PDB file of C-alpha atoms in Angstrom:
ATOM      1  CA  MET A   1       0.000   0.000   0.000  1.00 39.00           C
ATOM      2  CA  THR A   2       1.119   3.545  -0.663  1.00 39.00           C
ATOM      3  CA  TYR A   3       0.438   6.807   1.110  1.00 36.00           C
ATOM      4  CA  SER A   4      -1.717   9.269  -0.810  1.00 37.00           C
ATOM      5  CA  ARG A   5      -2.103  13.040  -0.504  1.00 36.00           C
ATOM      6  CA  ARG A   6      -5.153  14.731  -2.000  1.00 36.00           C
ATOM      7  CA  LYS A   7      -4.535  16.692  -5.188  1.00 41.00           C
ATOM      8  CA  THR A   8      -6.683  19.534  -6.425  1.00 40.00           C
ATOM      9  CA  LEU A   9      -7.214  21.009  -9.862  1.00 43.00           C
ATOM     10  CA  ARG A  10      -8.528  24.495 -10.457  1.00 41.00           C
ATOM     11  CA  ARG A  11     -11.396  24.433 -12.921  1.00 44.00           C
ATOM     12  CA  PHE A  12     -12.293  27.198 -15.313  1.00 42.00           C
ATOM     13  CA  GLU A  13     -15.798  26.343 -16.486  1.00 47.00           C
ATOM     14  CA  LYS A  14     -17.794  28.255 -19.048  1.00 51.00           C
ATOM     15  CA  SER A  15     -21.377  27.186 -19.384  1.00 59.00           C
ATOM     16  CA  ARG A  16     -21.439  26.351 -23.103  1.00 79.00           C
ATOM     17  CA  ASP A  17     -17.835  25.268 -23.755  1.00 92.00           C
ATOM     18  CA  ALA A  18     -17.205  21.681 -24.810  1.00 96.00           C
ATOM     19  CA  HIS A  19     -14.938  19.714 -22.486  1.00 97.00           C
ATOM     20  CA  GLU A  20     -12.229  17.214 -23.361  1.00 98.00           C
ATOM     21  CA  LEU A  21     -11.807  15.107 -20.225  1.00 98.00           C
ATOM     22  CA  THR A  22      -9.033  12.670 -19.356  1.00 98.00           C
ATOM     23  CA  PHE A  23      -8.814  10.515 -16.243  1.00 98.00           C
ATOM     24  CA  SER A  24      -6.413   7.682 -15.466  1.00 98.00           C
ATOM     25  CA  CYS A  25      -6.309   4.416 -13.571  1.00 98.00           C
ATOM     26  CA  GLN A  26      -4.505   4.234 -10.232  1.00 96.00           C
ATOM     27  CA  GLY A  27      -0.773   4.127 -10.822  1.00 94.00           C
ATOM     28  CA  ARG A  28      -1.587   4.403 -14.529  1.00 95.00           C
ATOM     29  CA  ARG A  29      -2.000   0.637 -14.511  1.00 97.00           C
ATOM     30  CA  PRO A  30      -3.679  -1.021 -17.539  1.00 98.00           C
ATOM     31  CA  LEU A  31      -6.898  -1.863 -15.703  1.00 98.00           C
ATOM     32  CA  LEU A  32      -9.285  -1.187 -18.592  1.00 98.00           C
ATOM     33  CA  VAL A  33      -8.506  -4.346 -20.525  1.00 97.00           C
ATOM     34  CA  ASN A  34     -11.455  -6.226 -19.028  1.00 96.00           C
ATOM     35  CA  ASP A  35     -14.484  -6.086 -21.331  1.00 97.00           C
ATOM     36  CA  ASP A  36     -16.889  -6.673 -18.449  1.00 97.00           C
ATOM     37  CA  TRP A  37     -15.457  -3.683 -16.576  1.00 98.00           C
ATOM     38  CA  ASN A  38     -15.522  -1.587 -19.740  1.00 98.00           C
ATOM     39  CA  ARG A  39     -19.193  -2.395 -20.256  1.00 98.00           C
ATOM     40  CA  LEU A  40     -19.816  -1.379 -16.654  1.00 98.00           C
ATOM     41  CA  LEU A  41     -17.920   1.883 -17.208  1.00 99.00           C
ATOM     42  CA  ALA A  42     -19.959   2.583 -20.349  1.00 98.00           C
ATOM     43  CA  ASP A  43     -23.151   2.118 -18.347  1.00 98.00           C
ATOM     44  CA  HIS A  44     -22.020   4.570 -15.660  1.00 98.00           C
ATOM     45  CA  ILE A  45     -21.045   7.115 -18.325  1.00 99.00           C
ATOM     46  CA  ASN A  46     -24.533   6.808 -19.821  1.00 98.00           C
ATOM     47  CA  GLN A  47     -26.181   7.269 -16.441  1.00 98.00           C
ATOM     48  CA  ALA A  48     -24.011  10.208 -15.356  1.00 98.00           C
ATOM     49  CA  THR A  49     -24.246  12.190 -18.597  1.00 97.00           C
ATOM     50  CA  SER A  50     -28.021  11.786 -18.608  1.00 97.00           C
ATOM     51  CA  ARG A  51     -28.444  12.615 -14.922  1.00 96.00           C
ATOM     52  CA  HIS A  52     -26.140  15.636 -14.843  1.00 96.00           C
ATOM     53  CA  GLY A  53     -27.003  17.288 -18.160  1.00 95.00           C
ATOM     54  CA  TYR A  54     -24.251  16.466 -20.667  1.00 97.00           C
ATOM     55  CA  ASP A  55     -24.096  15.056 -24.184  1.00 97.00           C
ATOM     56  CA  LEU A  56     -21.359  12.544 -24.961  1.00 98.00           C
ATOM     57  CA  ILE A  57     -19.802  13.359 -28.333  1.00 98.00           C
ATOM     58  CA  ALA A  58     -16.684  11.162 -28.493  1.00 98.00           C
ATOM     59  CA  TYR A  59     -14.743   8.775 -26.290  1.00 98.00           C
ATOM     60  CA  VAL A  60     -12.000   6.207 -26.104  1.00 99.00           C
ATOM     61  CA  PHE A  61     -11.126   3.743 -23.346  1.00 99.00           C
ATOM     62  CA  MET A  62      -7.377   3.172 -23.367  1.00 99.00           C
ATOM     63  CA  PRO A  63      -5.876   0.429 -21.178  1.00 99.00           C
ATOM     64  CA  GLU A  64      -4.868   2.897 -18.457  1.00 98.00           C
ATOM     65  CA  HIS A  65      -6.934   6.020 -19.082  1.00 98.00           C
ATOM     66  CA  VAL A  66     -10.159   7.384 -20.551  1.00 99.00           C
ATOM     67  CA  HIS A  67     -10.871  10.311 -22.878  1.00 99.00           C
ATOM     68  CA  LEU A  68     -14.363  11.806 -23.096  1.00 99.00           C
ATOM     69  CA  LEU A  69     -15.596  14.783 -25.090  1.00 99.00           C
ATOM     70  CA  VAL A  70     -18.792  16.195 -23.634  1.00 98.00           C
ATOM     71  CA  LEU A  71     -21.100  19.133 -24.277  1.00 97.00           C
ATOM     72  CA  PRO A  72     -23.117  20.657 -21.420  1.00 95.00           C
ATOM     73  CA  HIS A  73     -26.835  21.271 -21.615  1.00 92.00           C
ATOM     74  CA  GLU A  74     -28.107  24.723 -20.757  1.00 85.00           C
ATOM     75  CA  LYS A  75     -28.865  23.442 -17.265  1.00 81.00           C
ATOM     76  CA  CYS A  76     -26.120  21.108 -16.113  1.00 87.00           C
ATOM     77  CA  ARG A  77     -24.123  20.202 -13.063  1.00 88.00           C
ATOM     78  CA  SER A  78     -20.419  21.002 -12.838  1.00 92.00           C
ATOM     79  CA  ILE A  79     -17.795  18.884 -14.573  1.00 95.00           C
ATOM     80  CA  SER A  80     -16.561  17.693 -11.165  1.00 94.00           C
ATOM     81  CA  VAL A  81     -20.055  16.364 -10.389  1.00 95.00           C
ATOM     82  CA  LEU A  82     -20.183  14.600 -13.758  1.00 96.00           C
ATOM     83  CA  LEU A  83     -16.787  12.958 -13.197  1.00 97.00           C
ATOM     84  CA  SER A  84     -17.707  11.915  -9.682  1.00 96.00           C
ATOM     85  CA  GLY A  85     -20.945  10.448 -11.021  1.00 97.00           C
ATOM     86  CA  ILE A  86     -18.930   8.272 -13.400  1.00 98.00           C
ATOM     87  CA  LYS A  87     -15.910   7.338 -11.347  1.00 98.00           C
ATOM     88  CA  ARG A  88     -17.250   6.757  -7.831  1.00 97.00           C
ATOM     89  CA  PRO A  89     -20.059   4.253  -8.509  1.00 98.00           C
ATOM     90  CA  PHE A  90     -17.923   2.411 -11.062  1.00 98.00           C
ATOM     91  CA  SER A  91     -15.047   2.116  -8.593  1.00 98.00           C
ATOM     92  CA  TYR A  92     -17.418   0.936  -5.858  1.00 98.00           C
ATOM     93  CA  ARG A  93     -18.815  -1.811  -8.082  1.00 98.00           C
ATOM     94  CA  VAL A  94     -15.360  -2.980  -9.173  1.00 98.00           C
ATOM     95  CA  LYS A  95     -14.343  -3.144  -5.510  1.00 98.00           C
ATOM     96  CA  GLN A  96     -17.385  -5.353  -4.819  1.00 98.00           C
ATOM     97  CA  ILE A  97     -16.499  -7.634  -7.735  1.00 98.00           C
ATOM     98  CA  LEU A  98     -12.896  -8.006  -6.554  1.00 98.00           C
ATOM     99  CA  ALA A  99     -13.997  -8.686  -2.970  1.00 98.00           C
ATOM    100  CA  GLU A 100     -16.529 -11.323  -4.057  1.00 98.00           C
ATOM    101  CA  SER A 101     -13.881 -13.170  -6.074  1.00 97.00           C
ATOM    102  CA  HIS A 102     -11.115 -12.699  -3.460  1.00 97.00           C
ATOM    103  CA  ASP A 103      -8.969 -11.156  -6.172  1.00 97.00           C
ATOM    104  CA  PRO A 104      -5.521 -10.016  -4.907  1.00 97.00           C
ATOM    105  CA  LEU A 105      -5.933  -6.886  -7.048  1.00 97.00           C
ATOM    106  CA  LEU A 106      -8.207  -5.569  -4.279  1.00 97.00           C
ATOM    107  CA  ASP A 107      -5.224  -5.270  -1.930  1.00 96.00           C
ATOM    108  CA  GLU A 108      -3.008  -3.872  -4.668  1.00 96.00           C
ATOM    109  CA  LEU A 109      -5.481  -1.038  -5.276  1.00 97.00           C
ATOM    110  CA  THR A 110      -5.971  -0.279  -1.593  1.00 96.00           C
ATOM    111  CA  ILE A 111      -3.911   2.664  -0.398  1.00 90.00           C
ATOM    112  CA  GLN A 112      -3.273   4.313   2.923  1.00 84.00           C
ATOM    113  CA  GLN A 113      -5.286   7.517   2.706  1.00 80.00           C
ATOM    114  CA  ARG A 114      -3.927   8.630   6.055  1.00 81.00           C
ATOM    115  CA  PRO A 115      -2.547   6.756   9.077  1.00 84.00           C
ATOM    116  CA  GLY A 116      -5.085   4.117  10.056  1.00 81.00           C
ATOM    117  CA  ILE A 117      -7.428   4.846   7.129  1.00 87.00           C
ATOM    118  CA  ASN A 118      -7.274   2.767   3.951  1.00 91.00           C
ATOM    119  CA  ALA A 119      -9.169   3.419   0.723  1.00 94.00           C
ATOM    120  CA  PHE A 120      -9.741   1.525  -2.519  1.00 96.00           C
ATOM    121  CA  ARG A 121      -8.507   3.479  -5.537  1.00 96.00           C
ATOM    122  CA  PHE A 122      -9.375   2.337  -9.047  1.00 98.00           C
ATOM    123  CA  TRP A 123      -8.751   5.831 -10.412  1.00 98.00           C
ATOM    124  CA  LEU A 124      -5.701   7.997 -10.001  1.00 95.00           C
ATOM    125  CA  GLU A 125      -6.527  10.536  -7.321  1.00 89.00           C
ATOM    126  CA  GLY A 126      -7.238  14.031  -8.486  1.00 82.00           C
ATOM    127  CA  ALA A 127      -9.591  15.597 -10.978  1.00 75.00           C
ATOM    128  CA  GLY A 128      -7.659  14.596 -14.081  1.00 87.00           C
ATOM    129  CA  TYR A 129      -7.430  16.817 -17.131  1.00 93.00           C
ATOM    130  CA  ASP A 130     -10.220  19.103 -18.322  1.00 95.00           C
ATOM    131  CA  ARG A 131      -9.649  21.135 -21.469  1.00 95.00           C
ATOM    132  CA  ASN A 132     -12.223  23.722 -22.502  1.00 95.00           C
ATOM    133  CA  LEU A 133     -12.948  23.743 -26.248  1.00 96.00           C
ATOM    134  CA  THR A 134     -14.337  27.008 -27.535  1.00 94.00           C
ATOM    135  CA  ASN A 135     -14.481  26.667 -31.334  1.00 95.00           C
ATOM    136  CA  THR A 136     -15.068  24.102 -34.065  1.00 95.00           C
ATOM    137  CA  GLN A 137     -11.374  23.795 -34.914  1.00 95.00           C
ATOM    138  CA  THR A 138     -10.288  22.722 -31.434  1.00 96.00           C
ATOM    139  CA  PHE A 139     -13.461  20.630 -31.087  1.00 97.00           C
ATOM    140  CA  GLU A 140     -12.747  18.613 -34.218  1.00 96.00           C
ATOM    141  CA  ALA A 141      -9.044  18.334 -33.415  1.00 97.00           C
ATOM    142  CA  ALA A 142      -9.971  16.857 -30.031  1.00 98.00           C
ATOM    143  CA  ILE A 143     -12.247  14.281 -31.670  1.00 97.00           C
ATOM    144  CA  GLU A 144      -9.460  13.287 -34.065  1.00 97.00           C
ATOM    145  CA  TYR A 145      -6.945  13.055 -31.223  1.00 98.00           C
ATOM    146  CA  ILE A 146      -9.268  10.886 -29.155  1.00 98.00           C
ATOM    147  CA  HIS A 147      -9.987   8.510 -32.024  1.00 98.00           C
ATOM    148  CA  ASN A 148      -6.369   8.165 -33.143  1.00 98.00           C
ATOM    149  CA  ASN A 149      -5.049   7.429 -29.664  1.00 98.00           C
ATOM    150  CA  PRO A 150      -5.114   3.594 -29.906  1.00 98.00           C
ATOM    151  CA  ALA A 151      -3.523   3.456 -33.387  1.00 98.00           C
ATOM    152  CA  ARG A 152      -0.934   6.045 -32.403  1.00 97.00           C
ATOM    153  CA  ARG A 153       0.022   3.812 -29.477  1.00 97.00           C
ATOM    154  CA  GLY A 154       0.264   0.748 -31.720  1.00 97.00           C
ATOM    155  CA  LEU A 155      -2.709  -0.982 -30.080  1.00 98.00           C
ATOM    156  CA  CYS A 156      -4.474  -1.380 -33.422  1.00 97.00           C
ATOM    157  CA  GLU A 157      -3.851  -0.634 -37.078  1.00 97.00           C
ATOM    158  CA  ARG A 158      -6.786   1.700 -37.700  1.00 96.00           C
ATOM    159  CA  ALA A 159      -8.829   3.860 -35.365  1.00 96.00           C
ATOM    160  CA  ILE A 160     -12.009   1.945 -36.233  1.00 95.00           C
ATOM    161  CA  ASP A 161     -10.371  -1.334 -35.148  1.00 96.00           C
ATOM    162  CA  TRP A 162     -10.405  -0.308 -31.468  1.00 97.00           C
ATOM    163  CA  ARG A 163     -13.665  -1.527 -29.980  1.00 95.00           C
ATOM    164  CA  TRP A 164     -13.845   0.878 -27.035  1.00 97.00           C
ATOM    165  CA  SER A 165     -13.927   4.039 -29.120  1.00 97.00           C
ATOM    166  CA  SER A 166     -16.465   6.194 -30.932  1.00 96.00           C
ATOM    167  CA  ALA A 167     -14.278   6.234 -34.078  1.00 96.00           C
ATOM    168  CA  ARG A 168     -16.427   3.739 -35.951  1.00 93.00           C
ATOM    169  CA  HIS A 169     -19.521   5.856 -35.307  1.00 92.00           C
ATOM    170  CA  PHE A 170     -17.828   8.804 -37.048  1.00 92.00           C
ATOM    171  CA  LEU A 171     -15.894   7.031 -39.773  1.00 88.00           C
ATOM    172  CA  GLU A 172     -18.391   4.324 -40.722  1.00 83.00           C
ATOM    173  CA  PRO A 173     -21.848   5.900 -40.315  1.00 77.00           C
ATOM    174  CA  GLY A 174     -24.592   3.310 -40.222  1.00 68.00           C
ATOM    175  CA  SER A 175     -22.323   0.568 -38.918  1.00 68.00           C
ATOM    176  CA  GLN A 176     -24.002  -1.898 -36.576  1.00 57.00           C
ATOM    177  CA  SER A 177     -24.416  -0.419 -33.114  1.00 73.00           C
ATOM    178  CA  ASP A 178     -23.126  -2.121 -29.992  1.00 86.00           C
ATOM    179  CA  ASP A 179     -25.325  -1.637 -26.931  1.00 88.00           C
ATOM    180  CA  SER A 180     -22.394  -2.330 -24.624  1.00 94.00           C
ATOM    181  CA  LEU A 181     -20.664   0.885 -25.766  1.00 95.00           C
ATOM    182  CA  PRO A 182     -21.376   4.345 -24.359  1.00 96.00           C
ATOM    183  CA  ARG A 183     -24.371   6.067 -25.918  1.00 95.00           C
ATOM    184  CA  LEU A 184     -23.422   8.958 -28.222  1.00 95.00           C
ATOM    185  CA  ASP A 185     -25.383  12.151 -28.786  1.00 95.00           C
ATOM    186  CA  SER A 186     -25.743  14.228 -31.927  1.00 93.00           C
ATOM    187  CA  ILE A 187     -23.402  17.152 -32.504  1.00 94.00           C
ATOM    188  CA  PRO A 188     -25.251  20.489 -32.490  1.00 92.00           C
ATOM    189  CA  VAL A 189     -24.999  22.418 -35.739  1.00 92.00           C
ATOM    190  CA  GLN A 190     -23.023  25.259 -34.141  1.00 91.00           C
ATOM    191  CA  TRP A 191     -20.169  22.803 -33.449  1.00 94.00           C
ATOM    192  CA  LYS A 192     -19.991  21.614 -37.051  1.00 89.00           C
ATOM    193  CA  SER A 193     -17.685  23.216 -39.562  1.00 79.00           C
ATOM    194  CA  THR A 194     -18.207  22.877 -43.291  1.00 61.00           C
ATOM    195  CA  GLY A 195     -16.229  20.566 -45.507  1.00 56.00           C
ATOM    196  CA  ASN A 196     -14.930  18.163 -42.844  1.00 56.00           C
ATOM    197  CA  GLY A 197     -14.974  14.395 -42.869  1.00 53.00           C
ATOM    198  CA  PHE A 198     -16.737  13.855 -39.564  1.00 56.00           C
ATOM    199  CA  TYR A 199     -20.431  14.221 -40.364  1.00 50.00           C
TER     200      TYR A 199
END
């Protein structure tokens, strides 16, 4: 077990900016290689975006981190509430699964929060990375970056080959949907530029 000190991240939120979010597994370990856990994560993303007033535009689950691109509704909760609504219940359920199966990973992901107090940590502590996107150019560049992440890392040959990504939705419109993946929302017209290959 390791000792952990709370980290904070200042947030600069503007009500109608898009957000490119990144959050990582504890110790940046490749914990997201389990399809059952990834399906569970997708479900919690669906629940949290719906409950807290966000549209999910693009995503990728990498082995050790997650990228999401979200757009807030006019009435929405803060990004920190959205992230907590994804990460906390998912982590709690994974902890239950590990405890039920007596998996040694439970102990490996248990840290000393402070003397005498231990805590399970699936996610790296801290808020992660939140980048505000204010125009169509940065918005589309973020989508492209998210989708190319697995191929850039050598995890697959083409972006559409990575199952846990929204790339196929963008690059092969009309392809068969997979209910185990996060649910995507339509891109509002004001975030679409003309003459691109996304839509």
